[in-house]
Short mmCIF file of C-alpha atoms in Angstrom, two decimals:
data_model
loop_
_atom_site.label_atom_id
_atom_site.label_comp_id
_atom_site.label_asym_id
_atom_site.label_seq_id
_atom_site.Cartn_x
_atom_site.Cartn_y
_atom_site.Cartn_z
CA UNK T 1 25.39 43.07 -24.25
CA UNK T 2 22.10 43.34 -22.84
CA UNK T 3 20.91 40.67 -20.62
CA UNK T 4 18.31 38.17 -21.47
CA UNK T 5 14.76 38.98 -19.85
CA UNK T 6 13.27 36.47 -18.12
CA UNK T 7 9.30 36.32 -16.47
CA UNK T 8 9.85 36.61 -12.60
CA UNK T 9 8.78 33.50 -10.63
CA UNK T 10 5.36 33.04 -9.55
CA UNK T 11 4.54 32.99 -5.74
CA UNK T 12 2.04 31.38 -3.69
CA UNK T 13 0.82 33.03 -0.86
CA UNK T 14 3.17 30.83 1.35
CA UNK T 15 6.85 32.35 -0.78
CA UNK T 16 6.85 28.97 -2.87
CA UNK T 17 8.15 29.30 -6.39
CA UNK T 18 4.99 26.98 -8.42
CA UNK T 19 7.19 27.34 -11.80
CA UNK T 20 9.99 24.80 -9.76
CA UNK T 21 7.21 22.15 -10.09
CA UNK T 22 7.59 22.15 -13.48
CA UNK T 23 11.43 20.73 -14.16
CA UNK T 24 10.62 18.28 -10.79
CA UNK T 25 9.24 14.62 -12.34
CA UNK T 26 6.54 13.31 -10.03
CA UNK T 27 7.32 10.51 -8.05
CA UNK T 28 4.83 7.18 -7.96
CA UNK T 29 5.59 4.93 -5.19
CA UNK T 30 5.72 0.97 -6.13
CA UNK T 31 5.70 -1.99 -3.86
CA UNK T 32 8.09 -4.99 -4.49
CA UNK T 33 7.03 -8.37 -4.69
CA UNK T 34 4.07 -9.89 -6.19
CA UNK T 35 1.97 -6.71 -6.27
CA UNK T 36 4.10 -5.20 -8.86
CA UNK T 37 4.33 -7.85 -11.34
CA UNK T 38 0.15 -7.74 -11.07
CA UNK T 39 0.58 -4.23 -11.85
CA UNK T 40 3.09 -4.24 -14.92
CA UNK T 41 -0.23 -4.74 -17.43
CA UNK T 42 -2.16 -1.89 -15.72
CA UNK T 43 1.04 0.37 -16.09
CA UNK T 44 1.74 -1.00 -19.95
CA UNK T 45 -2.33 0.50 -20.31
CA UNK T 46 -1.53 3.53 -18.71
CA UNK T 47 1.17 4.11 -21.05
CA UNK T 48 3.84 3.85 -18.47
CA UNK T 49 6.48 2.02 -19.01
CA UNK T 50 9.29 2.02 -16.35
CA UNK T 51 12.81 1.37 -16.81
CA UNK T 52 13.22 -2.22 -17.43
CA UNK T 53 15.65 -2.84 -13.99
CA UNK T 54 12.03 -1.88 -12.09
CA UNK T 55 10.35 -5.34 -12.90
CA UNK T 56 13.89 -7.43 -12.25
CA UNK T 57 13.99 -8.66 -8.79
CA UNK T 58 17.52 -8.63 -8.41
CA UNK T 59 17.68 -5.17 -9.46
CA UNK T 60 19.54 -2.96 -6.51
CA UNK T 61 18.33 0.67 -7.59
CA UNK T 62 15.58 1.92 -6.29
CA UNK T 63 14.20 4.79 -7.99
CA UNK T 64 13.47 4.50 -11.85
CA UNK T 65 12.88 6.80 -14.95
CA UNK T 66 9.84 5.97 -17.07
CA UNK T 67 8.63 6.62 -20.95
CA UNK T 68 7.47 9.71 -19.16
CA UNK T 69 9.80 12.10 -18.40
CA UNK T 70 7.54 13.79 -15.97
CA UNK T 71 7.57 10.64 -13.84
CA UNK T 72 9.71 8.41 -12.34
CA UNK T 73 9.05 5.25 -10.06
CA UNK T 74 10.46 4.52 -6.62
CA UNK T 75 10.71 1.17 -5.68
CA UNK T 76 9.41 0.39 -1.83
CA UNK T 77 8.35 -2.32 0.64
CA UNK T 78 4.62 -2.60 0.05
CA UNK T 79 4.14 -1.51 4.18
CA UNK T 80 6.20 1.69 3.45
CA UNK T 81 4.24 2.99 0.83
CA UNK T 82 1.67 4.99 2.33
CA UNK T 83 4.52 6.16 4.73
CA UNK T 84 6.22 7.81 1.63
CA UNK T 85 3.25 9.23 0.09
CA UNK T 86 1.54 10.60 3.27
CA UNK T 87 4.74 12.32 4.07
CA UNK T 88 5.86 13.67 0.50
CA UNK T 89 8.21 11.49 -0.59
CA UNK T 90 6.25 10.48 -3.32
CA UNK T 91 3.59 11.89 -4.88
CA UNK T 92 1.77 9.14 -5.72
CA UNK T 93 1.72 5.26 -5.12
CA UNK T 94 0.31 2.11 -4.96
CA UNK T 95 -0.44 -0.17 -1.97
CA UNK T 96 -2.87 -2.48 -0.67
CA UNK T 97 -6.07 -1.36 1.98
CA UNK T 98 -4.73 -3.29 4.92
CA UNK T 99 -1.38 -0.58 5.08
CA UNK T 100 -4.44 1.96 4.50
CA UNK T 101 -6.31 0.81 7.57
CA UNK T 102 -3.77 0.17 9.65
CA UNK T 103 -2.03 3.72 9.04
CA UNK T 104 -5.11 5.97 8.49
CA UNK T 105 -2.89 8.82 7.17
CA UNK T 106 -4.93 11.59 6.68
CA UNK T 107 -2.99 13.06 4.31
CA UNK T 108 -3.95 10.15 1.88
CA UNK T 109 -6.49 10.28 -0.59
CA UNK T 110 -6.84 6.99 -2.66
CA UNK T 111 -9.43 7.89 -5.38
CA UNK T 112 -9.19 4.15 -7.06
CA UNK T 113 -9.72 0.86 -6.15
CA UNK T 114 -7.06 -1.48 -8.76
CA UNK T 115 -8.66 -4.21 -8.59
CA UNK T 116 -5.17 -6.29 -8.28
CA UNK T 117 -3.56 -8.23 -5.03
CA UNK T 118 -6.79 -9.62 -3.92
CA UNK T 119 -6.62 -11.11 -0.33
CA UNK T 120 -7.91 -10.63 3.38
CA UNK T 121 -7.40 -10.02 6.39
CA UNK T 122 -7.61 -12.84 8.80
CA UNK T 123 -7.90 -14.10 12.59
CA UNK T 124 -6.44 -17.99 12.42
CA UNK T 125 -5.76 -20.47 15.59
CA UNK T 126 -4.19 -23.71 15.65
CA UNK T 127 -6.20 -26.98 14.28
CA UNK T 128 -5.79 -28.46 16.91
CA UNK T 129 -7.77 -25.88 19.48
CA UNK T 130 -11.40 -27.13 19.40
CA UNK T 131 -13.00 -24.26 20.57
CA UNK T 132 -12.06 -20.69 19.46
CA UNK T 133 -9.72 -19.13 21.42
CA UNK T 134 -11.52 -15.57 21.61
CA UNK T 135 -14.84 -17.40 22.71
CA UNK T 136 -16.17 -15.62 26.31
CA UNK T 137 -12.53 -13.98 26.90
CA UNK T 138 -12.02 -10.57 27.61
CA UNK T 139 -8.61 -10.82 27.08
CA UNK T 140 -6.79 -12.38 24.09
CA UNK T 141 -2.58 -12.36 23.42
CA UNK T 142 -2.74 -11.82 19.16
CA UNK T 143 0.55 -11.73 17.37
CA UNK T 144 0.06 -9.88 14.34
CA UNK T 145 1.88 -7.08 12.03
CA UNK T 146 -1.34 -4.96 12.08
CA UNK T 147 -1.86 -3.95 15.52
CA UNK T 148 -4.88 -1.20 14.80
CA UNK T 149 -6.43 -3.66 12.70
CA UNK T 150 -5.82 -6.28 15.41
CA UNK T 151 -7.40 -4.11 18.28
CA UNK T 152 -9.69 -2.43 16.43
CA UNK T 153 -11.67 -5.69 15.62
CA UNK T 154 -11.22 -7.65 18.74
CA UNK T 155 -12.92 -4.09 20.83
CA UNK T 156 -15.98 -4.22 18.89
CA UNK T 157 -15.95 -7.98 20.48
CA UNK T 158 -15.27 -6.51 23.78
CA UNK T 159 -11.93 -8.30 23.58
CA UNK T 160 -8.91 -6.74 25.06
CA UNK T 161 -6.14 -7.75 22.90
CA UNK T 162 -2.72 -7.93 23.85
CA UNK T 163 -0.15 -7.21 20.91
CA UNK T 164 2.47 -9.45 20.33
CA UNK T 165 3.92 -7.40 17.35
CA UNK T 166 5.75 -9.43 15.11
CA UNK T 167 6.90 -8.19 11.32
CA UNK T 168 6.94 -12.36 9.79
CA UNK T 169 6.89 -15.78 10.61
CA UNK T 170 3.74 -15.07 11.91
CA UNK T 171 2.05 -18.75 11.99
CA UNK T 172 4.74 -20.18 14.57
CA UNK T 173 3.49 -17.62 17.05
CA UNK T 174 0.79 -20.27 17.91
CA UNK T 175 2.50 -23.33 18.05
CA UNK T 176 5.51 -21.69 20.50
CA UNK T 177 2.70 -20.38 22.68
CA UNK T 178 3.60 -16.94 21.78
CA UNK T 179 0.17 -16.19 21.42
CA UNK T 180 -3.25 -17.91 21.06
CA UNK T 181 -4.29 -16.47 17.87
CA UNK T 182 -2.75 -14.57 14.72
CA UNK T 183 -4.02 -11.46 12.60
CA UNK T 184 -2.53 -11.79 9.00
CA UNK T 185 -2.52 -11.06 5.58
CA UNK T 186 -3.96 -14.48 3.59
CA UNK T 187 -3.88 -15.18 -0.54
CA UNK T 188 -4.53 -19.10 -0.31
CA UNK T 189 -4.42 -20.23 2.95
CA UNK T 190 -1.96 -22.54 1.94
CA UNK T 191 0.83 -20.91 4.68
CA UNK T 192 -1.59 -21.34 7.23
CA UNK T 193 -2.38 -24.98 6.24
CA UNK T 194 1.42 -25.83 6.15
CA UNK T 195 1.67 -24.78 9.83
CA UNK T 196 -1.34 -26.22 10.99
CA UNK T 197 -3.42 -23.30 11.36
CA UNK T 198 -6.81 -22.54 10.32
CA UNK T 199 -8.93 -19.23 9.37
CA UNK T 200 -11.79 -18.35 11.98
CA UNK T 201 -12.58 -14.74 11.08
CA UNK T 202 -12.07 -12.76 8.19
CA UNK T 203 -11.61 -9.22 9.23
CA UNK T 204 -11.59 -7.55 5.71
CA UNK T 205 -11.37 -8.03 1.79
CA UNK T 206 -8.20 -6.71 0.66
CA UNK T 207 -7.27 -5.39 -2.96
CA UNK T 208 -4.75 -2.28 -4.52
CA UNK T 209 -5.21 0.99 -4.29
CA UNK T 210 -4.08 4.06 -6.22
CA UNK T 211 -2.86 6.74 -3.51
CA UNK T 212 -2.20 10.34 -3.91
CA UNK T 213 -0.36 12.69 -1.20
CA UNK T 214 -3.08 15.32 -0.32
CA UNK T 215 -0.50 18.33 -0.53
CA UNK T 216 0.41 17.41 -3.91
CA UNK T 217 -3.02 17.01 -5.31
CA UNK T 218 -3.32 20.51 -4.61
CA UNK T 219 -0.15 22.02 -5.33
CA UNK T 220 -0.04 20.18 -8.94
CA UNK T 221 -3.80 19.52 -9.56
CA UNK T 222 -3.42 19.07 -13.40
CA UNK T 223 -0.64 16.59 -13.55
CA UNK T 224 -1.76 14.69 -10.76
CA UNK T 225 -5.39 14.43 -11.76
CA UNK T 226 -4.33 14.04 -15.70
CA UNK T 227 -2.08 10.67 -13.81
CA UNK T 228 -5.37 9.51 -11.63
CA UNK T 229 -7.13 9.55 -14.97
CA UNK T 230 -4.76 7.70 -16.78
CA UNK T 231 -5.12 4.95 -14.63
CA UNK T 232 -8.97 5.25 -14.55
CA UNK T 233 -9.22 4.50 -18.05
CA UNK T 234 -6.30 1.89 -18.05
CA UNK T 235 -8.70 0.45 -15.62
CA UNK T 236 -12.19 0.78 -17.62
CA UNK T 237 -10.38 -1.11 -20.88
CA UNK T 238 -9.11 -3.95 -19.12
CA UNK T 239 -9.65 -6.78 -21.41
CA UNK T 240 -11.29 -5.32 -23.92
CA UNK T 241 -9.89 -6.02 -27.31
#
């Protein structure tokens, strides 16, 4: 019996087969929490729909088919999705600009702004300071999760700041004299307020972004930028009827 013929491979330049892309879903990178439940009706537009254990909280997988079986989701912390996406473990993902400007991967690109998780980035002191902290220092102890961000805007005051990197709980940092000021992540305020804290600066406006590994765009241009568009126009018909 004669064996069945079948077309040979085809190579890039670099010895990589580009036909394996083909049986290999993409991956989309998701943050947990609040972000994603924002997202579910910009997915449902896209015409993704995710497994249903993706949207349950107490769900313990992490990785997810969809109604396209080209694509399944991943599940992350919100700060770890640019890490899996700059480095290839996703192809594409979701996550807000603060994890953007802290990280500055350059192998990033983030074509779209969602639109969804709207917050900012803030300095906040104790009430009960009546003058600012930061006013005619050089030198300023900031406990923060975003240490770029945090020394990044207190330079361009000609403010040395010292990092007191902390990953939560950020608003007792104050109050214990851990430091004099915080750098956070704000929705309401409300947090803050609780802990007797108030904003003095806001560093930046903060929203969702659609990210894309570099690599990928150009190793699967098609499927990627078919994806990016799908979300572009999920995005443009937003509550029309």
């Amino acid at each position: 019996m004669t064996a069945l013929q079948t077309d040979p491979p085809i190579m890039t330049r670099n010895g990589t087969d580009t036909t394996a892309h083909h049986h290999t879903p993409l991956i989309l990178a998701l943050p947990k929490g609040r972000i994603l439940k924002a997202l579910a009706p910009v997915l449902t537009r896209t015409g993704i729909e995710p497994d249903p254990d993706c949207l349950t909280e107490s769900s313990r997988r992490l990785r997810f088919g969809t109604s396209d079986p080209n694509l399944d989701v991943v599940r992350v912390r919100s700060f770890d999705v640019a890490t899996f996406v700059a480095y290839g473990g996703a192809d594409i993902g979701v996550c807000g600009a603060d994890v953007l400007m802290e990280f500055d991967y350059p192998d990033i690109y983030a074509p779209l702004d969602l639109g969804i998780g709207g917050c900012r980035i803030c300095v906040a002191r104790p009430k009960t300071m009546i003058e600012d902290p930061a006013t005619g220092q050089s030198r300023l102890r900031v406990a923060t999760k975003y240490p770029t961000i945090a020394r990044r805007h207190f330079a361009s005051r000609a403010i040395n700041a010292e990092i007191v990197h902390l990953n939560g709980a950020m608003e007792l940092a104050p109050t214990l004299d851990l430091a004099s000021v915080i750098v956070d992540l704000v929705d309401t305020g409300s947090t803050l307020r609780a802990n007797g804290l108030m904003e003095t600066e806001t560093i930046a406006h903060v929203t969702s972004r659609l990210i894309v590994n570099r690599v990928a765009l150009k190793t699967r241009p098609e499927e990627i930028s078919a994806l990016i568009e799908r979300f572009r126009t999920a995005l443009a018909t937003e509550g029309a009827v």
